[in-house]
Coordinates of C-alpha atoms and ligand atoms in Angstrom, one line a residue:
X1 CA 0.0 0.0 0.0
X2 CA 1.4 3.4 -0.9
X3 CA 1.4 6.5 1.3
X4 CA -1.5 7.8 -0.8
X5 CA -3.8 5.3 1.0
X6 CA -3.5 7.3 4.1
X7 CA -4.1 10.7 2.5
X8 CA -7.5 11.7 3.7
X9 CA -8.0 14.2 1.0
X10 CA -7.4 11.6 -1.7
X11 CA -8.1 8.2 -0.1
X12 CA -7.2 5.2 -2.2
X13 CA -10.7 4.1 -2.6
X14 CA -11.8 7.4 -4.3
X15 CA -9.6 6.8 -7.2
X16 CA -10.0 3.0 -7.4
X17 CA -12.3 2.1 -10.3
X18 CA -13.8 -0.8 -8.4
X19 CA -15.3 1.6 -5.9
X20 CA -16.3 4.4 -8.1
X21 CA -17.8 3.0 -11.3
X22 CA -20.1 5.7 -12.8
X23 CA -19.8 7.6 -9.5
X24 CA -22.9 5.8 -8.1
X25 CA -21.2 4.8 -4.9
X26 CA -22.6 1.9 -3.0
X27 CA -25.2 0.9 -5.6
X28 CA -22.4 -0.2 -7.9
X29 CA -20.5 -2.3 -5.4
X30 CA -20.8 -5.9 -6.5
X31 CA -22.2 -8.3 -4.1
X32 CA -19.7 -10.9 -2.8
X33 CA -18.7 -13.7 -5.0
X34 CA -20.1 -16.0 -2.4
X35 CA -23.5 -14.4 -2.8
X36 CA -23.2 -14.4 -6.6
X37 CA -22.8 -18.2 -6.6
X38 CA -26.1 -18.6 -4.7
X39 CA -29.3 -19.0 -6.7
X40 CA -32.4 -17.0 -5.6
X41 CA -34.5 -18.6 -2.9
X42 CA -37.0 -20.6 -5.0
X43 CA -40.1 -19.7 -3.3
X44 CA -39.6 -16.0 -4.0
X45 CA -40.3 -16.8 -7.7
X46 CA -43.3 -18.9 -7.0
X47 CA -44.8 -16.1 -4.8
X48 CA -44.2 -13.5 -7.5
X49 CA -45.9 -15.7 -10.1
X50 CA -48.9 -16.2 -7.8
X51 CA -49.2 -12.5 -7.1
X52 CA -49.1 -11.8 -10.8
X53 CA -51.9 -14.2 -11.6
X54 CA -54.0 -12.8 -8.7
X55 CA -53.4 -9.3 -10.0
X56 CA -54.8 -10.6 -13.4
X57 CA -58.0 -11.5 -11.5
X58 CA -57.4 -15.3 -11.7
X59 CA -58.3 -17.7 -8.9
X60 CA -55.1 -19.6 -8.0
X61 CA -55.6 -23.0 -6.5
X62 CA -52.6 -22.8 -4.3
X63 CA -50.9 -26.0 -3.3
X64 CA -47.5 -24.3 -3.5
X65 CA -45.5 -23.3 -0.5
X66 CA -45.6 -25.4 2.7
X67 CA -46.7 -22.7 5.2
X68 CA -49.5 -23.8 7.6
X69 CA -52.7 -21.8 6.7
X70 CA -54.3 -22.2 10.2
X71 CA -53.7 -19.9 13.1
X72 CA -51.4 -20.6 16.0
X73 CA -53.4 -22.1 18.9
X74 CA -55.0 -19.4 21.0
X75 CA -53.4 -20.6 24.2
X76 CA -49.9 -20.0 22.7
X77 CA -51.0 -16.5 21.5
X78 CA -52.3 -15.8 25.0
X79 CA -49.1 -17.0 26.6
X80 CA -47.1 -14.7 24.3
X81 CA -49.3 -11.6 25.2
X82 CA -48.9 -12.2 28.8
X83 CA -45.1 -12.8 28.6
X84 CA -44.7 -9.7 26.3
X85 CA -46.3 -7.5 29.0
X86 CA -43.6 -8.6 31.4
X87 CA -40.7 -6.1 31.0
X88 CA -38.2 -8.7 32.1
X89 CA -38.7 -10.4 28.7
X90 CA -37.7 -7.3 26.8
X91 CA -34.0 -7.4 27.0
X92 CA -31.3 -9.7 25.3
X93 CA -31.5 -13.3 26.3
X94 CA -28.1 -13.3 27.9
X95 CA -28.1 -17.1 28.4
X96 CA -27.1 -17.6 24.8
X97 CA -28.5 -21.1 24.7
X98 CA -32.1 -20.1 25.7
X99 CA -33.7 -19.4 29.0
X100 CA -33.5 -22.3 31.6
X101 CA -37.3 -22.9 31.7
X102 CA -37.4 -23.2 28.0
X103 CA -34.7 -25.7 27.8
X104 CA -36.2 -27.6 30.7
X105 CA -39.6 -27.8 28.9
X106 CA -37.8 -29.0 25.7
X107 CA -35.9 -31.7 27.8
X108 CA -39.3 -32.8 29.3
X109 CA -40.8 -33.0 25.8
X110 CA -37.9 -35.0 24.3
X111 CA -38.2 -37.5 27.3
X112 CA -42.1 -37.8 26.9
X113 CA -42.3 -37.9 23.2
X114 CA -39.2 -39.9 22.3
X115 CA -38.0 -41.3 25.6
X116 CA -34.7 -39.4 25.1
X117 CA -32.8 -38.0 28.0
X118 CA -31.3 -34.6 27.3
X119 CA -29.3 -32.4 29.6
X120 CA -31.0 -28.9 29.4
X121 CA -27.6 -27.5 30.3
X122 CA -25.5 -27.8 27.2
X123 CA -27.5 -30.2 25.0
X124 CA -30.1 -27.8 23.8
X125 CA -29.9 -24.6 21.9
X126 CA -32.8 -22.3 21.3
X127 CA -33.0 -21.1 17.6
X128 CA -34.8 -18.4 15.7
X129 CA -36.5 -20.9 13.5
X130 CA -34.8 -24.1 12.4
X131 CA -33.7 -22.6 9.1
X132 CA -31.3 -20.3 10.8
X133 CA -29.9 -23.1 12.8
X134 CA -29.4 -25.3 9.8
X135 CA -27.5 -22.6 8.2
X136 CA -25.4 -21.9 11.2
X137 CA -24.4 -25.5 11.8
X138 CA -22.8 -25.4 8.4
X139 CA -21.0 -22.1 9.3
X140 CA -19.8 -23.8 12.5
X141 CA -18.1 -26.8 10.7
X142 CA -17.5 -26.3 7.1
X143 CA -14.3 -24.8 5.6
X144 CA -13.6 -24.3 1.9
X145 CA -13.1 -27.8 0.3
X146 CA -14.9 -29.7 3.0
X147 CA -17.6 -32.1 1.8
X148 CA -21.2 -32.1 3.0
X149 CA -23.4 -35.0 2.2
X150 CA -26.8 -33.6 1.2
X151 CA -30.0 -35.5 0.2
X152 CA -31.3 -34.8 -3.3
X153 CA -34.1 -33.7 -3.6
X154 CA -34.0 -31.6 -0.4
X155 CA -34.9 -28.4 1.3
X156 CA -32.5 -26.0 -0.4
X157 CA -30.7 -24.6 2.7
X158 CA -28.4 -27.5 3.3
X159 CA -26.8 -27.3 -0.2
X160 CA -26.8 -23.5 -0.4
X161 CA -25.2 -22.9 2.9
X162 CA -22.5 -25.5 2.1
X163 CA -21.8 -23.5 -1.1
X164 CA -21.9 -20.3 1.0
X165 CA -19.1 -21.6 3.1
X166 CA -17.0 -22.7 0.1
X167 CA -17.7 -26.5 0.8
X168 CA -18.7 -29.1 -1.6
X169 CA -22.2 -30.5 -1.5
X170 CA -22.2 -34.2 -2.5
X171 CA -25.7 -35.4 -3.4
X172 CA -27.2 -38.5 -1.8
X173 CA -29.9 -39.4 -4.3
X174 CA -33.3 -40.2 -2.7
X175 CA -34.6 -43.1 -4.9
X176 CA -38.3 -43.9 -4.8
X177 CA -37.2 -47.6 -5.1
X178 CA -35.4 -47.2 -1.7
X179 CA -38.3 -45.4 0.0
X180 CA -36.6 -42.1 -0.6
X181 CA -33.9 -43.0 1.9
X182 CA -30.2 -42.5 0.9
X183 CA -28.1 -45.5 0.2
X184 CA -25.1 -45.1 2.3
X185 CA -23.2 -47.8 0.5
X186 CA -23.4 -45.7 -2.7
X187 CA -21.6 -42.8 -1.2
X188 CA -18.2 -42.6 -2.8
X189 CA -15.3 -43.5 -0.4
X190 CA -13.5 -40.1 -1.1
X191 CA -16.6 -38.2 -0.2
X192 CA -17.0 -40.2 3.0
X193 CA -13.4 -39.3 3.9
X194 CA -13.8 -35.6 3.2
X195 CA -17.2 -35.3 4.6
X196 CA -17.7 -33.4 7.9
X197 CA -21.6 -33.2 7.9
X198 CA -24.4 -35.3 6.5
X199 CA -27.9 -33.8 6.4
X200 CA -30.9 -36.0 6.8
X201 CA -34.6 -34.9 6.9
X202 CA -37.2 -37.2 8.1
X203 CA -40.1 -36.9 7.8
X204 CA -39.0 -35.6 4.5
X205 CA -39.6 -32.5 2.5
X206 CA -40.4 -32.8 -0.4
X207 CA -41.0 -36.5 -0.7
X208 CA -43.2 -37.1 2.4
X209 CA -41.1 -40.1 3.1
X210 CA -40.4 -41.3 6.7
X211 CA -37.5 -43.1 8.4
X212 CA -37.7 -45.8 11.0
X213 CA -35.4 -46.4 13.8
X214 CA -33.4 -49.1 11.9
X215 CA -32.5 -46.5 9.2
X216 CA -31.4 -44.1 11.9
X217 CA -29.3 -46.8 13.5
X218 CA -27.6 -47.4 10.2
X219 CA -27.0 -43.7 9.8
X220 CA -25.5 -43.4 13.2
X221 CA -23.2 -46.4 12.6
X222 CA -22.1 -44.8 9.3
X223 CA -21.4 -41.5 11.1
X224 CA -19.3 -43.2 13.7
X225 CA -17.3 -45.2 11.1
X226 CA -16.6 -42.2 8.9
X227 CA -16.4 -39.5 11.6
X228 CA -19.2 -37.4 10.2
X229 CA -21.8 -35.3 12.1
X230 CA -25.4 -36.0 11.2
X231 CA -27.7 -33.0 11.1
X232 CA -31.2 -34.5 11.2
X233 CA -33.8 -31.9 10.3
X234 CA -37.0 -32.9 12.3
X235 CA -39.1 -29.9 11.3
X236 CA -42.0 -32.2 10.3
X237 CA -41.7 -34.7 13.1
X238 CA -45.1 -34.0 14.6
X239 CA -47.1 -33.8 11.3
X240 CA -47.9 -37.5 11.0
X241 CA -50.9 -39.7 10.2
X242 CA -52.6 -43.0 10.8
X243 CA -51.2 -43.3 14.3
X244 CA -47.5 -43.2 13.1
X245 CA -45.2 -41.4 15.4
X246 CA -41.9 -40.4 13.7
X247 CA -38.9 -41.3 15.8
X248 CA -36.0 -39.1 16.7
X249 CA -32.5 -40.0 15.7
X250 CA -31.5 -39.4 19.3
X251 CA -33.3 -42.6 20.2
X252 CA -30.3 -44.5 18.8
X253 CA -27.6 -45.5 21.3
X254 CA -24.5 -43.4 20.8
X255 CA -26.3 -40.9 18.6
X256 CA -25.6 -37.9 20.7
X257 CA -21.8 -38.1 20.0
X258 CA -22.4 -37.7 16.3
X259 CA -25.8 -36.2 15.8
X260 CA -27.6 -32.9 16.1
X261 CA -31.4 -32.7 15.6
X262 CA -33.4 -29.7 14.7
X263 CA -37.0 -29.3 15.9
X264 CA -39.3 -26.5 15.2
X265 CA -42.6 -25.0 16.4
X266 CA -43.3 -23.8 12.9
X267 CA -45.3 -26.7 11.4
X268 CA -46.4 -28.4 14.7
X269 CA -48.1 -25.3 16.2
X270 CA -48.7 -23.2 13.0
X271 CA -46.0 -20.8 14.1
X272 CA -43.9 -20.2 11.0
X273 CA -43.8 -16.5 11.5
X274 CA -42.8 -16.7 15.1
X275 CA -39.3 -18.0 14.3
X276 CA -38.8 -20.3 17.2
X277 CA -37.2 -23.8 17.3
X278 CA -34.5 -25.7 19.1
X279 CA -31.5 -27.9 18.3
X280 CA -30.6 -30.8 20.4
X281 CA -27.5 -33.1 20.5
X282 CA -24.2 -33.8 22.0
X283 CA -22.6 -30.9 24.0
X284 CA -19.6 -30.4 21.7
X285 CA -21.8 -30.0 18.6
X286 CA -24.4 -27.7 20.5
X287 CA -21.4 -25.7 21.7
X288 CA -20.1 -25.1 18.1
X289 CA -23.6 -24.1 17.0
X290 CA -24.0 -21.8 20.0
X291 CA -20.6 -20.1 19.5
X292 CA -21.5 -19.4 15.9
X293 CA -25.0 -18.0 16.8
X294 CA -23.6 -15.8 19.6
X295 CA -21.6 -14.0 17.0
X296 CA -24.6 -13.5 14.7
X297 CA -27.8 -13.1 16.6
X298 CA -28.7 -12.3 20.2
X299 CA -31.1 -15.1 21.0
X300 CA -34.8 -15.7 20.7
X301 CA -37.2 -13.1 22.1
X302 CA -37.7 -14.4 25.7
X303 CA -41.6 -13.9 25.6
X304 CA -41.6 -16.2 22.5
X305 CA -39.6 -18.8 24.5
X306 CA -42.1 -18.6 27.3
X307 CA -45.0 -19.1 24.8
X308 CA -43.0 -22.0 23.5
X309 CA -43.0 -23.6 26.9
X310 CA -46.8 -23.4 27.0
X311 CA -47.1 -24.9 23.5
X312 CA -44.9 -27.9 24.5
X313 CA -46.9 -28.3 27.8
X314 CA -50.2 -28.5 25.9
X315 CA -48.8 -30.5 22.9
X316 CA -51.0 -33.5 23.7
X317 CA -54.2 -31.6 23.6
X318 CA -53.3 -29.9 20.3
X319 CA -51.4 -32.2 18.1
X320 CA -54.4 -34.4 17.3
X321 CA -56.3 -31.5 16.0
X322 CA -53.5 -30.5 13.6
X323 CA -53.0 -34.0 12.4
X324 CA -56.7 -34.7 11.8
X325 CA -57.1 -31.6 9.6
X326 CA -54.1 -32.4 7.4
X327 CA -55.1 -36.1 7.3
X328 CA -58.6 -35.1 6.1
X329 CA -57.0 -32.9 3.3
X330 CA -54.5 -35.7 2.5
X331 CA -57.2 -38.3 2.0
X332 CA -59.3 -36.0 -0.1
X333 CA -56.4 -35.0 -2.4
X334 CA -55.2 -38.5 -2.8
X335 CA -58.6 -39.7 -3.7
X336 CA -59.1 -36.9 -6.1
X337 CA -55.8 -37.4 -7.8
X338 CA -56.3 -41.2 -8.0
X339 CA -59.7 -40.5 -9.6
X340 CA -58.0 -38.9 -12.6
X341 CA -55.6 -41.9 -12.7
X342 CA -52.6 -40.3 -10.9
X343 CA -50.6 -43.0 -9.1
X344 CA -50.0 -41.3 -5.8
X345 CA -49.3 -42.8 -2.4
X346 CA -50.6 -41.1 0.8
X347 CA -47.7 -39.9 2.8
X348 CA -47.3 -41.2 6.4
X349 CA -46.1 -37.7 7.5
X350 CA -45.5 -34.1 6.4
X351 CA -48.2 -32.1 4.5
X352 CA -46.7 -32.9 1.1
X353 CA -47.9 -35.2 -1.7
X354 CA -44.9 -36.1 -4.0
X355 CA -46.5 -37.0 -7.3
X356 CA -44.9 -38.4 -10.5
X357 CA -45.5 -36.2 -13.6
X358 CA -47.6 -37.8 -16.4
X359 CA -46.2 -39.0 -19.7
X360 CA -45.7 -36.5 -22.5
X361 CA -44.2 -33.6 -20.5
X362 CA -40.6 -32.9 -21.0
X363 CA -39.9 -31.9 -17.3
X364 CA -41.3 -31.1 -14.0
X365 CA -40.9 -27.4 -14.7
X366 CA -42.9 -27.7 -17.9
X367 CA -45.7 -29.7 -16.3
X368 CA -46.1 -27.4 -13.3
X369 CA -46.1 -24.4 -15.6
X370 CA -49.0 -26.0 -17.6
X371 CA -50.8 -26.9 -14.4
X372 CA -50.7 -23.2 -13.5
X373 CA -51.4 -21.7 -16.8
X374 CA -54.2 -24.1 -17.9
X375 CA -55.8 -25.3 -14.6
X376 CA -54.6 -22.4 -12.3
X377 CA -53.1 -25.0 -10.0
X378 CA -50.0 -23.9 -8.2
X379 CA -47.6 -26.8 -7.3
X380 CA -43.9 -26.8 -7.0
X381 CA -41.8 -28.5 -9.7
X382 CA -39.7 -31.3 -8.2
X383 CA -36.4 -30.2 -9.8
X384 CA -36.5 -27.1 -7.6
X385 CA -35.3 -29.5 -4.8
X386 CA -32.5 -30.9 -6.8
X387 CA -31.7 -32.9 -10.0
X388 CA -33.3 -36.1 -8.4
X389 CA -36.6 -34.3 -8.0
X390 CA -37.0 -34.1 -11.7
X391 CA -40.1 -36.1 -12.8
X392 CA -42.2 -35.1 -9.8
X393 CA -44.3 -32.2 -8.6
X394 CA -45.0 -31.4 -5.0
X395 CA -48.5 -30.7 -3.8
X396 CA -48.7 -29.0 -0.4
X397 CA -51.8 -29.6 1.9
X398 CA -51.4 -26.1 3.4
X399 CA -54.2 -24.7 1.3
X400 CA -54.3 -21.0 1.7
X401 CA -57.9 -20.5 0.5
X402 CA -60.9 -20.3 2.9
X403 CA -62.6 -23.4 1.5
X404 CA -60.0 -26.1 1.8
X405 CA -62.0 -29.1 0.6
X406 CA -63.6 -27.0 -2.1
X407 CA -60.1 -26.0 -3.3
X408 CA -59.2 -29.7 -3.6
X409 CA -62.4 -30.5 -5.5
X410 CA -61.9 -27.5 -7.9
X411 CA -58.3 -28.7 -8.6
X412 CA -59.4 -32.2 -9.4
X413 CA -62.1 -30.9 -11.7
X414 CA -59.7 -28.6 -13.4
X415 CA -57.3 -31.5 -14.0
X416 CA -60.1 -33.4 -15.6
X417 CA -61.2 -30.5 -17.7
X418 CA -57.9 -29.3 -19.0
X419 CA -55.7 -32.4 -19.3
X420 CA -55.7 -35.9 -20.7
X421 CA -53.3 -37.4 -18.3
X422 CA -51.4 -40.7 -18.5
X423 CA -48.6 -42.3 -16.5
Ligands
PLP1 C1 -37.3 -29.4 5.6 C2 -37.5 -28.1 6.3 N1 -36.6 -27.9 7.3 C3 -36.7 -26.7 8.0 C4 -37.6 -25.7 7.6 C5 -37.6 -24.4 8.3 O1 -38.5 -24.2 9.2 P1 -38.5 -23.1 10.3 O2 -37.3 -22.3 10.0 O3 -39.7 -22.3 10.2 O4 -38.3 -23.8 11.7 C6 -38.5 -26.0 6.5 C7 -39.5 -25.0 6.1 O5 -40.2 -25.1 5.2 C8 -38.4 -27.2 5.9 O6 -39.2 -27.5 4.9

């Protein structure tokens, strides 16, 4: 650097073309190369398309984004109002990990729901929604060149955050023939050696697939053998049907040494906008997440943590209502789709129906575009979730219209009217 750099009347950046193109200042500063590599968040485009059609006066039958359309239970809202009136909730949560009562309520829930013992002191981290935590666990562990094993198709955050950190996402294809579970034996040896993290997500978005404890056992064994941390995304763990109770990976002996699991209030209690979740796992892994977060955010609003305690305490009286409503919609949609010949299976969990596209359409994108343009049905093209999502579209049961069952009927009718479908 020359002496000119320190001349305040002519600082180096004033004459450096990188900083002064066209004299527009900050508007012309390119975003980081890191950000340039990242594709736009897929649902922004879907939301824009939907808004455009509504502006054109069209009724959109919206089975797109997976955002619960029903309100948060009243008892949770009440608990928040009460907690928000208490000024002691208004400051930073200095605990870093979450207030003790919140972590204790989570520990009680993990014990009651899964039979898993968790130490509230060091094995739980409160999160501002699980998306944030899924991102930050990658920041905590991944250096440029590290491998992250990522299911494909999958929620985009795992792959995008790996790229953000300069890591290499290696796909684990989710094959329908294997129940949309990854085949650990198919993971290349080189990738196993270089991998630091493996993401799993059961119950699964977008396929609706579920994992049993045997699968989790194999995953934990694999993680021990190859020295990999499993990040199991359990956002849909409570949205399950026909009496099925999805397990936690932490039910497996020895899981805590190599696993972190992410749970969320978002889907269970219709609380997507509240941004409240938790991560649970071995102390070392939780500590790494916590250290990362403490340098980025300043904790979850304490009044929301208190409302979260009430939600968990009253889980038993609520969960059946939520499950019954989605199960009603699931059954109606499956029946309707089957009535036009669509070979779809009812998911055991999640509010997604993962449906193979019919013959004669060149891609998922093309088919979902035609569904929207001709029948005004909004779904999500499977390839949005990765290359192995090609050939599918995702229907979400979180129907945003007033009349849920009517929307399903209209969609089935529109399919019948506008298409001749064959598989
Ligand atoms: C698989 C999966 N994980 C995590 C999330 C994020 O949930 P939240 O950040 O609201 O807890 C979502 C949201 O749609 C999801 O689909």
